[in-house]
Tab-separated table of C-alpha atoms and ligand atoms in Angstrom:
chain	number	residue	atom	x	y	z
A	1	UNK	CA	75.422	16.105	13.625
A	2	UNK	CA	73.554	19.098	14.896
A	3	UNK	CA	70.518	18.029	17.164
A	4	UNK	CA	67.925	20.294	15.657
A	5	UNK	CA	68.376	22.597	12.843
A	6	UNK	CA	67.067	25.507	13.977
A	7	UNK	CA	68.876	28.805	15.583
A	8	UNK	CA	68.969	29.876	19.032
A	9	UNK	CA	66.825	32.678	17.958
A	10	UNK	CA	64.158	30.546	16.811
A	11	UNK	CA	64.828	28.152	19.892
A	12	UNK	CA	64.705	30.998	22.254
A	13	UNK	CA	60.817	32.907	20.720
A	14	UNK	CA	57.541	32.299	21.008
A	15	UNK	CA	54.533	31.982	18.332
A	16	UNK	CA	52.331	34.977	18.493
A	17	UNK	CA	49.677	34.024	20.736
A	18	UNK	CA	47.288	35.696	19.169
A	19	UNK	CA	47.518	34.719	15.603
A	20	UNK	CA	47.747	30.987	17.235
A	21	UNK	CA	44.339	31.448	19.133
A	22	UNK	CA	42.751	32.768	15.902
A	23	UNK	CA	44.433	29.823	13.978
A	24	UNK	CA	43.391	27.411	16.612
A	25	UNK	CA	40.124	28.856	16.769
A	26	UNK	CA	39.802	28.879	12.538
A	27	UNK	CA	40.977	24.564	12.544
A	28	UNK	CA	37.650	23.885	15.023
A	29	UNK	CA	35.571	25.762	13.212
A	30	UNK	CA	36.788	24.211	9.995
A	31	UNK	CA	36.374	20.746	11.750
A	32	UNK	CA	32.601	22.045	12.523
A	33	UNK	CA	32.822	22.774	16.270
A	34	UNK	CA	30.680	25.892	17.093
A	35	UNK	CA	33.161	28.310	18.248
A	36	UNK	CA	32.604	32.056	19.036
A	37	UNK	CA	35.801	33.631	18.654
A	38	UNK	CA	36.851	36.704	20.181
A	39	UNK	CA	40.916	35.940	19.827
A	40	UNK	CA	41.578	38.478	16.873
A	41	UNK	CA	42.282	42.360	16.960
A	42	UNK	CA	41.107	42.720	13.754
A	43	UNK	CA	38.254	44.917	12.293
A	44	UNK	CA	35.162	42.843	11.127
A	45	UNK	CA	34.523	44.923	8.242
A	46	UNK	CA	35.777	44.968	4.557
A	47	UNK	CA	38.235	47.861	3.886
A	48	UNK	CA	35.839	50.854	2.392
A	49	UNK	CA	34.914	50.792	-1.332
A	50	UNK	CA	36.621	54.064	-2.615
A	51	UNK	CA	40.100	52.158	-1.113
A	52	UNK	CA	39.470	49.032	-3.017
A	53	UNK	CA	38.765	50.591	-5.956
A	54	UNK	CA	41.973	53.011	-5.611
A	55	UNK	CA	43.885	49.607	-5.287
A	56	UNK	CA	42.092	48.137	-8.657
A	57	UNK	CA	43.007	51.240	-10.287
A	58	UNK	CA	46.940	50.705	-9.907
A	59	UNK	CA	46.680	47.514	-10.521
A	60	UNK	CA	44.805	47.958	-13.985
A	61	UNK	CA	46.797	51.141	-15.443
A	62	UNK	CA	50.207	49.636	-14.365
A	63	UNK	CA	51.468	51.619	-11.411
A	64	UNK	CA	51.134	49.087	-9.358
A	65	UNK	CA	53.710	46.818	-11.329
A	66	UNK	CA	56.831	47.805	-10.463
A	67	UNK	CA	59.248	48.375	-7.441
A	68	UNK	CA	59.177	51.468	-5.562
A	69	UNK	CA	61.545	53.413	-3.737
A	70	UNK	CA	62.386	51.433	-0.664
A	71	UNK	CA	61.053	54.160	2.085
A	72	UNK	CA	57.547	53.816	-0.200
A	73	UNK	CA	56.095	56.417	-2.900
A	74	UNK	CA	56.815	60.237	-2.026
A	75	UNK	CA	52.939	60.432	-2.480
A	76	UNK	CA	52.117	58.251	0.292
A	77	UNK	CA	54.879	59.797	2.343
A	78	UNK	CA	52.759	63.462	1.474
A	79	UNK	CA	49.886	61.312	2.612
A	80	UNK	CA	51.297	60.356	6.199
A	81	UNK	CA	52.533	64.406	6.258
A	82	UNK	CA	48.329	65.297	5.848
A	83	UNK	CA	47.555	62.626	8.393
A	84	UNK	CA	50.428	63.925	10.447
A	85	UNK	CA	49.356	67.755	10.310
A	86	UNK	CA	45.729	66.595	11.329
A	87	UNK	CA	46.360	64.688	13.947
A	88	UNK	CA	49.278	65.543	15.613
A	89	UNK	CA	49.694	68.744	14.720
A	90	UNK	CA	52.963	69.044	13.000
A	91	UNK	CA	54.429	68.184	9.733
A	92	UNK	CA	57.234	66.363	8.246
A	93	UNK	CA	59.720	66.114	5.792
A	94	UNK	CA	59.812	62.938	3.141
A	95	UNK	CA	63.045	61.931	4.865
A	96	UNK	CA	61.110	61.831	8.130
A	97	UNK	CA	58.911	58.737	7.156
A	98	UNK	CA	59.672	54.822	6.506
A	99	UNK	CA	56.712	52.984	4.740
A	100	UNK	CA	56.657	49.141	5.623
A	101	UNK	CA	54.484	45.974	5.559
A	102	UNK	CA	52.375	46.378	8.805
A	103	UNK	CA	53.177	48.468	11.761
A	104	UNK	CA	54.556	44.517	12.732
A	105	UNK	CA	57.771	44.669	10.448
A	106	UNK	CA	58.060	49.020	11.109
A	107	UNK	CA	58.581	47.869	14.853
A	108	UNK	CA	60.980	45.096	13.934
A	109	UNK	CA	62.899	47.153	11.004
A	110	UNK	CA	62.826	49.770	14.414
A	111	UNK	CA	64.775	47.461	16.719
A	112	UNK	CA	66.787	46.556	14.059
A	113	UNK	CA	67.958	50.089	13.429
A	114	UNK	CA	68.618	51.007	17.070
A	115	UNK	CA	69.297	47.985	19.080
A	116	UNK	CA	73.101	46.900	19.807
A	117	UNK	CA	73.503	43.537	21.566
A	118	UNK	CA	72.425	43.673	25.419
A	119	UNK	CA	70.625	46.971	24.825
A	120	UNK	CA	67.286	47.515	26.918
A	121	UNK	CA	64.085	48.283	26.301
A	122	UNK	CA	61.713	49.612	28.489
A	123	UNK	CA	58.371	47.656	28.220
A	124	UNK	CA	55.275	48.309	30.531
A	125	UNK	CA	53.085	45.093	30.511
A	126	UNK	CA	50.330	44.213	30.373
A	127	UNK	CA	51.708	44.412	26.781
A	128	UNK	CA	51.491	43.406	23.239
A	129	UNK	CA	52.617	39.872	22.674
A	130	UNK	CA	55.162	40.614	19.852
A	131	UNK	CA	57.227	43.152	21.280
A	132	UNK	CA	59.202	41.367	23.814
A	133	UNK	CA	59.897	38.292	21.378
A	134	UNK	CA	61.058	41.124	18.312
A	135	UNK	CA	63.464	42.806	20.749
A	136	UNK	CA	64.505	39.130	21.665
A	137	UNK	CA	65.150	38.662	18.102
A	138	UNK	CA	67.491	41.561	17.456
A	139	UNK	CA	69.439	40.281	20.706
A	140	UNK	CA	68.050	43.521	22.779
A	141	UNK	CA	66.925	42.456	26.054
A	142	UNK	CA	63.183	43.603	26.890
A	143	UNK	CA	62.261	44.805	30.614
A	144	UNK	CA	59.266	44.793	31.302
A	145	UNK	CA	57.872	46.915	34.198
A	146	UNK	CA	54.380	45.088	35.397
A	147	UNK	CA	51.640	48.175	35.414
A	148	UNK	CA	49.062	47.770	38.160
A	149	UNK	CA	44.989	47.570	37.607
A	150	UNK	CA	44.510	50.241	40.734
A	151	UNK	CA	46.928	52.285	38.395
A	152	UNK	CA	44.680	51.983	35.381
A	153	UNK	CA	47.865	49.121	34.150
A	154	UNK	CA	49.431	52.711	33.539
A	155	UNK	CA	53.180	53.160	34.086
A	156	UNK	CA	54.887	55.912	36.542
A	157	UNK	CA	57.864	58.011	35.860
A	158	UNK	CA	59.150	56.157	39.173
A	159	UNK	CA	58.550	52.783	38.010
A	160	UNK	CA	60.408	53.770	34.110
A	161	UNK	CA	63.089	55.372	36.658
A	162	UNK	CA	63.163	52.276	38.662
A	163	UNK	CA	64.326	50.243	35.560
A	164	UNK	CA	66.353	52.515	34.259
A	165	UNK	CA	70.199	51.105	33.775
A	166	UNK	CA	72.939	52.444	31.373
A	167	UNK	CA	71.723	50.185	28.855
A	168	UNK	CA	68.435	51.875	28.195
A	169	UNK	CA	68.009	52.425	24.929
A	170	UNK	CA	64.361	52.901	24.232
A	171	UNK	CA	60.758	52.998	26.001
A	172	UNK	CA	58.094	51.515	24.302
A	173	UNK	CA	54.727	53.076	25.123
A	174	UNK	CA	51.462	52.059	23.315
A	175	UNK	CA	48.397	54.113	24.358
A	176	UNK	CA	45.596	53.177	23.640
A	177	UNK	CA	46.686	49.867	24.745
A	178	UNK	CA	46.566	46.457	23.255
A	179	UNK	CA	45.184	44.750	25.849
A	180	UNK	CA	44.213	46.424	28.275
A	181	UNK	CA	42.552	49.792	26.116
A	182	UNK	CA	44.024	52.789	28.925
A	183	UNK	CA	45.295	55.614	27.202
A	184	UNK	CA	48.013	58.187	29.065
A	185	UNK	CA	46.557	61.357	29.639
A	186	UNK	CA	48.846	64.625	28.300
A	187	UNK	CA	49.843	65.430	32.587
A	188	UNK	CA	51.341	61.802	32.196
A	189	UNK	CA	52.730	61.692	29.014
A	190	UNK	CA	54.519	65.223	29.607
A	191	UNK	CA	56.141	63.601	32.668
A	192	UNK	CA	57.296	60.241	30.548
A	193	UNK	CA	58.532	62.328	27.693
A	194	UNK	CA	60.654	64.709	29.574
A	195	UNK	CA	62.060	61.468	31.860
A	196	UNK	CA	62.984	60.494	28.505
A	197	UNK	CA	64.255	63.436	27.094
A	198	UNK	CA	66.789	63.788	30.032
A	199	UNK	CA	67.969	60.329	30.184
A	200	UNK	CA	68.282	59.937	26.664
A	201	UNK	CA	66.336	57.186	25.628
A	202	UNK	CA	63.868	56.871	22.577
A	203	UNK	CA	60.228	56.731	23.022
A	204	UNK	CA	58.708	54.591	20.446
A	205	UNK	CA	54.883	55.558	20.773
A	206	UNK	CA	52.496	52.550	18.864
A	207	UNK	CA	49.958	55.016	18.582
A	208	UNK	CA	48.042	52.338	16.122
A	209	UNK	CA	44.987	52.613	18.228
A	210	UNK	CA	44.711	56.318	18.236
A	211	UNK	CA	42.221	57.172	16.331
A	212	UNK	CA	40.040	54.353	17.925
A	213	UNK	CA	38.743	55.683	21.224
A	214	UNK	CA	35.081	55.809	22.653
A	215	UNK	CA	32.889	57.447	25.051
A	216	UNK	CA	34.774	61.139	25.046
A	217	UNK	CA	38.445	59.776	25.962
A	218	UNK	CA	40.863	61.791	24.241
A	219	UNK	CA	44.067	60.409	22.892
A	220	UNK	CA	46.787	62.598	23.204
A	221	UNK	CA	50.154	61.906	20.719
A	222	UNK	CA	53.676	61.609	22.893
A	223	UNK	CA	55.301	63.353	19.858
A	224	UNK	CA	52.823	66.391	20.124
A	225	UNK	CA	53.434	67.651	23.562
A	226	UNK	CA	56.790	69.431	22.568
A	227	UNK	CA	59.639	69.875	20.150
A	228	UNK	CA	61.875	68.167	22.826
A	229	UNK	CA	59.789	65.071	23.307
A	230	UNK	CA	59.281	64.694	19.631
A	231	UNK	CA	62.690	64.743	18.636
A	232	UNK	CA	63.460	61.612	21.127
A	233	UNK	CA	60.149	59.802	19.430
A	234	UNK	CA	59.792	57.436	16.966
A	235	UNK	CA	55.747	56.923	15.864
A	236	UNK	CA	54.608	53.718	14.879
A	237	UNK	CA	50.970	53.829	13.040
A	238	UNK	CA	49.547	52.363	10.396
A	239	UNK	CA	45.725	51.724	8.518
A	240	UNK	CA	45.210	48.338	9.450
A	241	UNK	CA	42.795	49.109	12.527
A	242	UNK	CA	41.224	52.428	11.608
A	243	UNK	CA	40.516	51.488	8.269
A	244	UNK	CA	39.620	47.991	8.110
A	245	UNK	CA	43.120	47.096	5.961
A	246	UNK	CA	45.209	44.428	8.463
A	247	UNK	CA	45.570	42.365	5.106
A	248	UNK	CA	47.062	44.868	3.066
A	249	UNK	CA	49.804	45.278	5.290
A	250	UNK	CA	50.639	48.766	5.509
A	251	UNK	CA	52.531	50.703	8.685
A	252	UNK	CA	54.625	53.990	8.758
A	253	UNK	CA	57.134	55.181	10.816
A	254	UNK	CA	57.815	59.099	11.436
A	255	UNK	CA	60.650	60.236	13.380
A	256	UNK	CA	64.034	61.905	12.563
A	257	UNK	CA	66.103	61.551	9.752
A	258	UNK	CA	69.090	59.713	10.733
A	259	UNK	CA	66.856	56.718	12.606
A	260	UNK	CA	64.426	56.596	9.425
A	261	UNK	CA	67.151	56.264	6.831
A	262	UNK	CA	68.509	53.477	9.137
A	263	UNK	CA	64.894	51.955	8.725
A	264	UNK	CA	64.946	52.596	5.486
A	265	UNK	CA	68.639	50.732	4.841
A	266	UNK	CA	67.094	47.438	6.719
A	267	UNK	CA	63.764	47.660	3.890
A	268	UNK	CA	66.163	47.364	1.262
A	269	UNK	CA	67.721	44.868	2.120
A	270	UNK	CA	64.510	43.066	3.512
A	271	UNK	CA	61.325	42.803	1.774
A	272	UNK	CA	62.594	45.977	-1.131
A	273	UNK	CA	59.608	47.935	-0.706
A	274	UNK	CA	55.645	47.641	0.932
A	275	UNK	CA	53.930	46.133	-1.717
A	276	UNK	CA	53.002	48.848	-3.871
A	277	UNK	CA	49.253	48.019	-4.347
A	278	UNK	CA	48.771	48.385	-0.591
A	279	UNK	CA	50.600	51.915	-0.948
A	280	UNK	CA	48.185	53.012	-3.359
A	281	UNK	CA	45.528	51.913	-1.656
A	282	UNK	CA	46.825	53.364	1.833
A	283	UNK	CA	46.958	56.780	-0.391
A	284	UNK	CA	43.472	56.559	-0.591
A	285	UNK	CA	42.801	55.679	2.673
A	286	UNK	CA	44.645	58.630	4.382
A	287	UNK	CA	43.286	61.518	1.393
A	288	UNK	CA	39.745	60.057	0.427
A	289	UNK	CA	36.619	60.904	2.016
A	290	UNK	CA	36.805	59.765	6.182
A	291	UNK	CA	33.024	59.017	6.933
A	292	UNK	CA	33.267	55.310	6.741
A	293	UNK	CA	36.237	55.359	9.515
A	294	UNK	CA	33.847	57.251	11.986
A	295	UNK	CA	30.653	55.023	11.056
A	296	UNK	CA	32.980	51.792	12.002
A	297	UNK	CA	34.726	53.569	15.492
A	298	UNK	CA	30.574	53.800	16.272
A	299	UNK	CA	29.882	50.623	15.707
A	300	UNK	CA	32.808	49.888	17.893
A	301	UNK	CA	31.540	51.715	20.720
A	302	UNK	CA	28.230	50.507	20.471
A	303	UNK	CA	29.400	47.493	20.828
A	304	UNK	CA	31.782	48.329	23.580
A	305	UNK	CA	28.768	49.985	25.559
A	306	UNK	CA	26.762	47.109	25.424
A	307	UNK	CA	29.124	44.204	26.017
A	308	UNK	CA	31.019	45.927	28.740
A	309	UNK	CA	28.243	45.774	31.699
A	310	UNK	CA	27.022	41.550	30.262
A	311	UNK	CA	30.590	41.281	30.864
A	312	UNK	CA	31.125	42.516	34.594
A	313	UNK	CA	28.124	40.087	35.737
A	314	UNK	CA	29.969	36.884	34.215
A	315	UNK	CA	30.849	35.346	38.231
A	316	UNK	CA	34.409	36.172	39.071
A	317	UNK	CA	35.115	38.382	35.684
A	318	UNK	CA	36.130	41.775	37.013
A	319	UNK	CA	37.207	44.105	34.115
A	320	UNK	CA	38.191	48.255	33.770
A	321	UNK	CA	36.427	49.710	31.316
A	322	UNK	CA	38.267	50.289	28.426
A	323	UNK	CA	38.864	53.876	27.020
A	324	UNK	CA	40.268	52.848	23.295
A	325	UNK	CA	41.202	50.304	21.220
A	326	UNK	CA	38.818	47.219	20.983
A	327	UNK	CA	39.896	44.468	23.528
A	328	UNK	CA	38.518	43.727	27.166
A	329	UNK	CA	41.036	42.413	29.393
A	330	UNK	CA	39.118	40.766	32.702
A	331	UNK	CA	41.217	40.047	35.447
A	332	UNK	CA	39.962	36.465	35.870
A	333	UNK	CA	42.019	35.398	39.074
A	334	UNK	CA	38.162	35.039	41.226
A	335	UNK	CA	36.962	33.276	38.263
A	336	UNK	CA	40.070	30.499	38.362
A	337	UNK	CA	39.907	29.881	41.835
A	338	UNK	CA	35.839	29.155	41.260
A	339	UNK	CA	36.726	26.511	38.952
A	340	UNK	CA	40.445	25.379	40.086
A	341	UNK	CA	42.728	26.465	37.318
A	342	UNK	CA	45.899	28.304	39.002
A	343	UNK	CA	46.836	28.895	35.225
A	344	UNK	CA	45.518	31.233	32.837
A	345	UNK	CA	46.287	29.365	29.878
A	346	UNK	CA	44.720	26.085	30.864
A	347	UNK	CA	41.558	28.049	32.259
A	348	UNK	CA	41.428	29.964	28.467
A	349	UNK	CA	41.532	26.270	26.763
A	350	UNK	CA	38.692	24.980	29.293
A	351	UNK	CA	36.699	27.692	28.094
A	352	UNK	CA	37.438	26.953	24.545
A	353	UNK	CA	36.595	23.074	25.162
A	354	UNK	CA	33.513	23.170	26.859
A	355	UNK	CA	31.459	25.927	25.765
A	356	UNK	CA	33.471	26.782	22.588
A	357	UNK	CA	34.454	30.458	22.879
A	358	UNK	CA	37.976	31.097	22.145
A	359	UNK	CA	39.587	34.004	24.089
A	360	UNK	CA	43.635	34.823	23.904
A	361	UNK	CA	45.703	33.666	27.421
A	362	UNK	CA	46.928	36.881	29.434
A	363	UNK	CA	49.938	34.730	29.584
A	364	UNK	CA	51.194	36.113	26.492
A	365	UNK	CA	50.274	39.811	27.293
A	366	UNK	CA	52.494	39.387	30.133
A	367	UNK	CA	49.213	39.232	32.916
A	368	UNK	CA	49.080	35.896	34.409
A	369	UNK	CA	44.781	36.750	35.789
A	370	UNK	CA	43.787	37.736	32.810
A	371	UNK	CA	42.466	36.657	29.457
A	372	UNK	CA	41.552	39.122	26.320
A	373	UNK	CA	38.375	39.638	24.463
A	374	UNK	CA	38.718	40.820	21.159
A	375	UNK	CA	35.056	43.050	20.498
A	376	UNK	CA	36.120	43.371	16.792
A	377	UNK	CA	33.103	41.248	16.060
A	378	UNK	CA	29.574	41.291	15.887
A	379	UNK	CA	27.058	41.922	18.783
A	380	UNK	CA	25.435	38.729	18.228
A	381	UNK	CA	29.126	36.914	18.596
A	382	UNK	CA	29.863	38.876	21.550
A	383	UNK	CA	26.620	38.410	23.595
A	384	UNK	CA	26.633	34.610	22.587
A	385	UNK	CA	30.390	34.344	24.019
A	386	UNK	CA	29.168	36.156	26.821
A	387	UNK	CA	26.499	33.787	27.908
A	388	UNK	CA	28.750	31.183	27.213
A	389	UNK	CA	31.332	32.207	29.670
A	390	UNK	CA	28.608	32.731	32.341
A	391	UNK	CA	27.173	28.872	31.422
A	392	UNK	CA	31.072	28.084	32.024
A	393	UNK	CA	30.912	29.514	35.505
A	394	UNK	CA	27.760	28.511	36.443
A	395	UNK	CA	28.064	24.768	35.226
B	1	PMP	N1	50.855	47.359	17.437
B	1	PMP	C1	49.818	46.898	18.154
B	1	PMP	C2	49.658	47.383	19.556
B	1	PMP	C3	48.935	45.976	17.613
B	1	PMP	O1	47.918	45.520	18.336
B	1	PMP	C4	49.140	45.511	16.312
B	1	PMP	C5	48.191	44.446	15.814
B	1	PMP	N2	48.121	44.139	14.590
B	1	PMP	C6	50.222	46.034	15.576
B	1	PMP	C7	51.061	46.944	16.180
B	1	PMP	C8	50.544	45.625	14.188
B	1	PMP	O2	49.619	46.067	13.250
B	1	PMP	P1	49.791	45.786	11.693
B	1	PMP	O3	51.034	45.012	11.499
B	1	PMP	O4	48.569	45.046	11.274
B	1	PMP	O5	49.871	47.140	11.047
B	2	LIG	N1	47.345	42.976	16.801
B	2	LIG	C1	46.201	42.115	16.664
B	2	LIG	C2	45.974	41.382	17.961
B	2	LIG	O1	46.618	41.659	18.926
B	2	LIG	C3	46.349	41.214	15.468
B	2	LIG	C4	47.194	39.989	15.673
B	2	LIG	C5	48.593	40.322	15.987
B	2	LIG	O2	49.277	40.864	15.111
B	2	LIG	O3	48.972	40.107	17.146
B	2	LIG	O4	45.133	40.533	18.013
């Protein structure tokens, strides 16, 4: 007999990290431990009235009953084209853009599209904790080039050139960052994108933080610096962040026709469609009235502003101060030697034993000194988990 049922490719990933702090995190609470928890990247806030009511409407007068075309309604795809005209500042076809559920299952449908066997992405890390175990999955082989805190954890055109081989298919780039909240100025971005363009390789941009950046910063778009660069781009967005909908599920994918057909081949035969509630309601979100997104990207930066400086003075915390998105990454290496942890994952569960704040392990993100801070939560939660981490240290 076999000596475990399950495949290589299940052997051979990891759990998200993240969705097992927040789990972890959600059990002790449940058991009535008083944890702060600052694991998730997800808004605090309920997705705006005129979106729910948008959804109730399908539902109630039928439309949202049925199937829909597998690449998601033509009305939502005019949608994305709006959001795409505003923001980027150039428009699409409907054959230029995939609907799917969550900007998660867009970048896996992606890999699936493009990746042969033993074909390499570029990944800069510190980095998101699903893409190197989705490329994994689709037997591509992720390489990741380790970004530097004196370089802003920004990657060069050297480094990218550096790991560069034949088998190359694709550099991910995700500015605003999840962790580490750095966003690639245009001077940079031009460089990347024309490195691409000559060496053939796809640049797929996870702009899903774009719209949420603070104190001035300005987020450029990869795909809007020229006709060249966009051409070799595939952009990954979505509404979960921006507009308070992670449950509903929704992320898009804009690029050119022959890789979003592709994408839209793999939804067929996949999950059929984005649930078509969570299109209608992602209609909404992208045409209706914006004020509420702008009111919660405050609150974020308020809350940035104020948690930012409480955080610097926790003993041995050292962190950059984030431009976008709405994590803190510390470098905590001065911090584990204080207290004797050479590991970043056993220091992260120490913290979540004794004084009950539960932060995600850098481990995952691909930074062995750091540990992430989600400040997607209330002030009150965040300056409570910050005292708690400085009665950690001092204790
Ligand atoms: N990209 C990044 C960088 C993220 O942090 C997330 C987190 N959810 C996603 C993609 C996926 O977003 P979703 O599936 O909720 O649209
Ligand atoms: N992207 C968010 C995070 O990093 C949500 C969880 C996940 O999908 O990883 O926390």
């Amino acid at each position: 007999g076999h000596m475990t049922n399950l495949s290589n490719r299940v052997l051979n990933m990891e759990e998200s990290v993240t969705l097992a702090a927040s789990a972890r995190a959600k059990a002790l609470k449940a058991e009535g431990r008083d944890i702060s928890s600052l694991t998730l990247g997800e808004p605090d806030f309920v997705t705006p009235k005129n979106i729910q009511d948008a959804a109730i409407e399908a539902i109630q007068n039928g439309k949202a009953s049925f199937y829909t075309v597998a690449s998601g309604l033509p009305e939502l795809k005019d949608a994305i084209n709006s959001y795409m005209e505003k923001f980027y500042g150039y428009s699409i076809n409907r054959n230029q853009v995939v609907v799917a559920t969550g900007a998660k299952f867009i970048l896996y449908t992606f890999f699936t599209t493009v990746l042969n066997p033993g074909d390499e992405v570029i990944i800069p890390t510190p980095c998101w904790v699903s893409y190197v175990d989705q490329v994994k999955m689709v037997d591509g082989v992720p390489v990741t080039v380790a970004t530097t805190e004196s370089n802003h954890f920004k990657a060069t055109v050297e480094q990218l050139e550096a790991a560069r081989t034949e088998k190359t298919k694709v550099l991910l780039l995700n500015s605003p960052s999840n962790p580490t909240g750095m966003i690639y100025t245009r001077d940079e971005l031009e460089a990347i994108g024309n490195w691409a363009v000559e060496h053939n390789i796809l640049i797929l941009a996870d702009d899903i933080y774009g719209r949420l950046v603070y104190n001035g910063n300005e987020f450029t778009p990869i795909s809007s610096i020229s006709e060249a660069i966009r051409k070799q781009t595939v952009v990954v967005n979505g509404v979960s962040k921006t507009y308070a909908m992670t449950g509903w599920r929704v992320g898009f994918a804009v690029a050119e026709e022959e890789i979003i057909s592709g994408m839209a081949k793999v939804i067929s035969q996949t999950t059929s469609n984005l649930t078509a509630v969570s299109q209608y309601a992602a209609i909404e979100a992208l045409t209706g009235p914006q004020d509420s997104i702008e009111t919660m990207r405050q609150a974020f930066e308020e809350r940035l502003n104020t948690i930012y400086p409480l955080l610097n003075e926790v003993p041995g915390f050292e962190v950059i101060k984030p431009q976008g998105a709405f994590y803190l990454f510390p470098n905590v290496k001065k911090a584990m030697e204080m207290k004797g942890y050479a590991d970043v994952t056993a220091f992260t569960t120490a913290i979540l034993e004794e004084v009950g704040v539960a932060l995600v392990t850098g481990a995952g993100f691909g930074a062995p000194e750091n540990v992430r801070l989600s400040y997607a939560t209330d002030l009150d939660t965040l300056k409570d988990a910050v005292n708690r981490l400085k009665a950690f240290m001092e204790k």
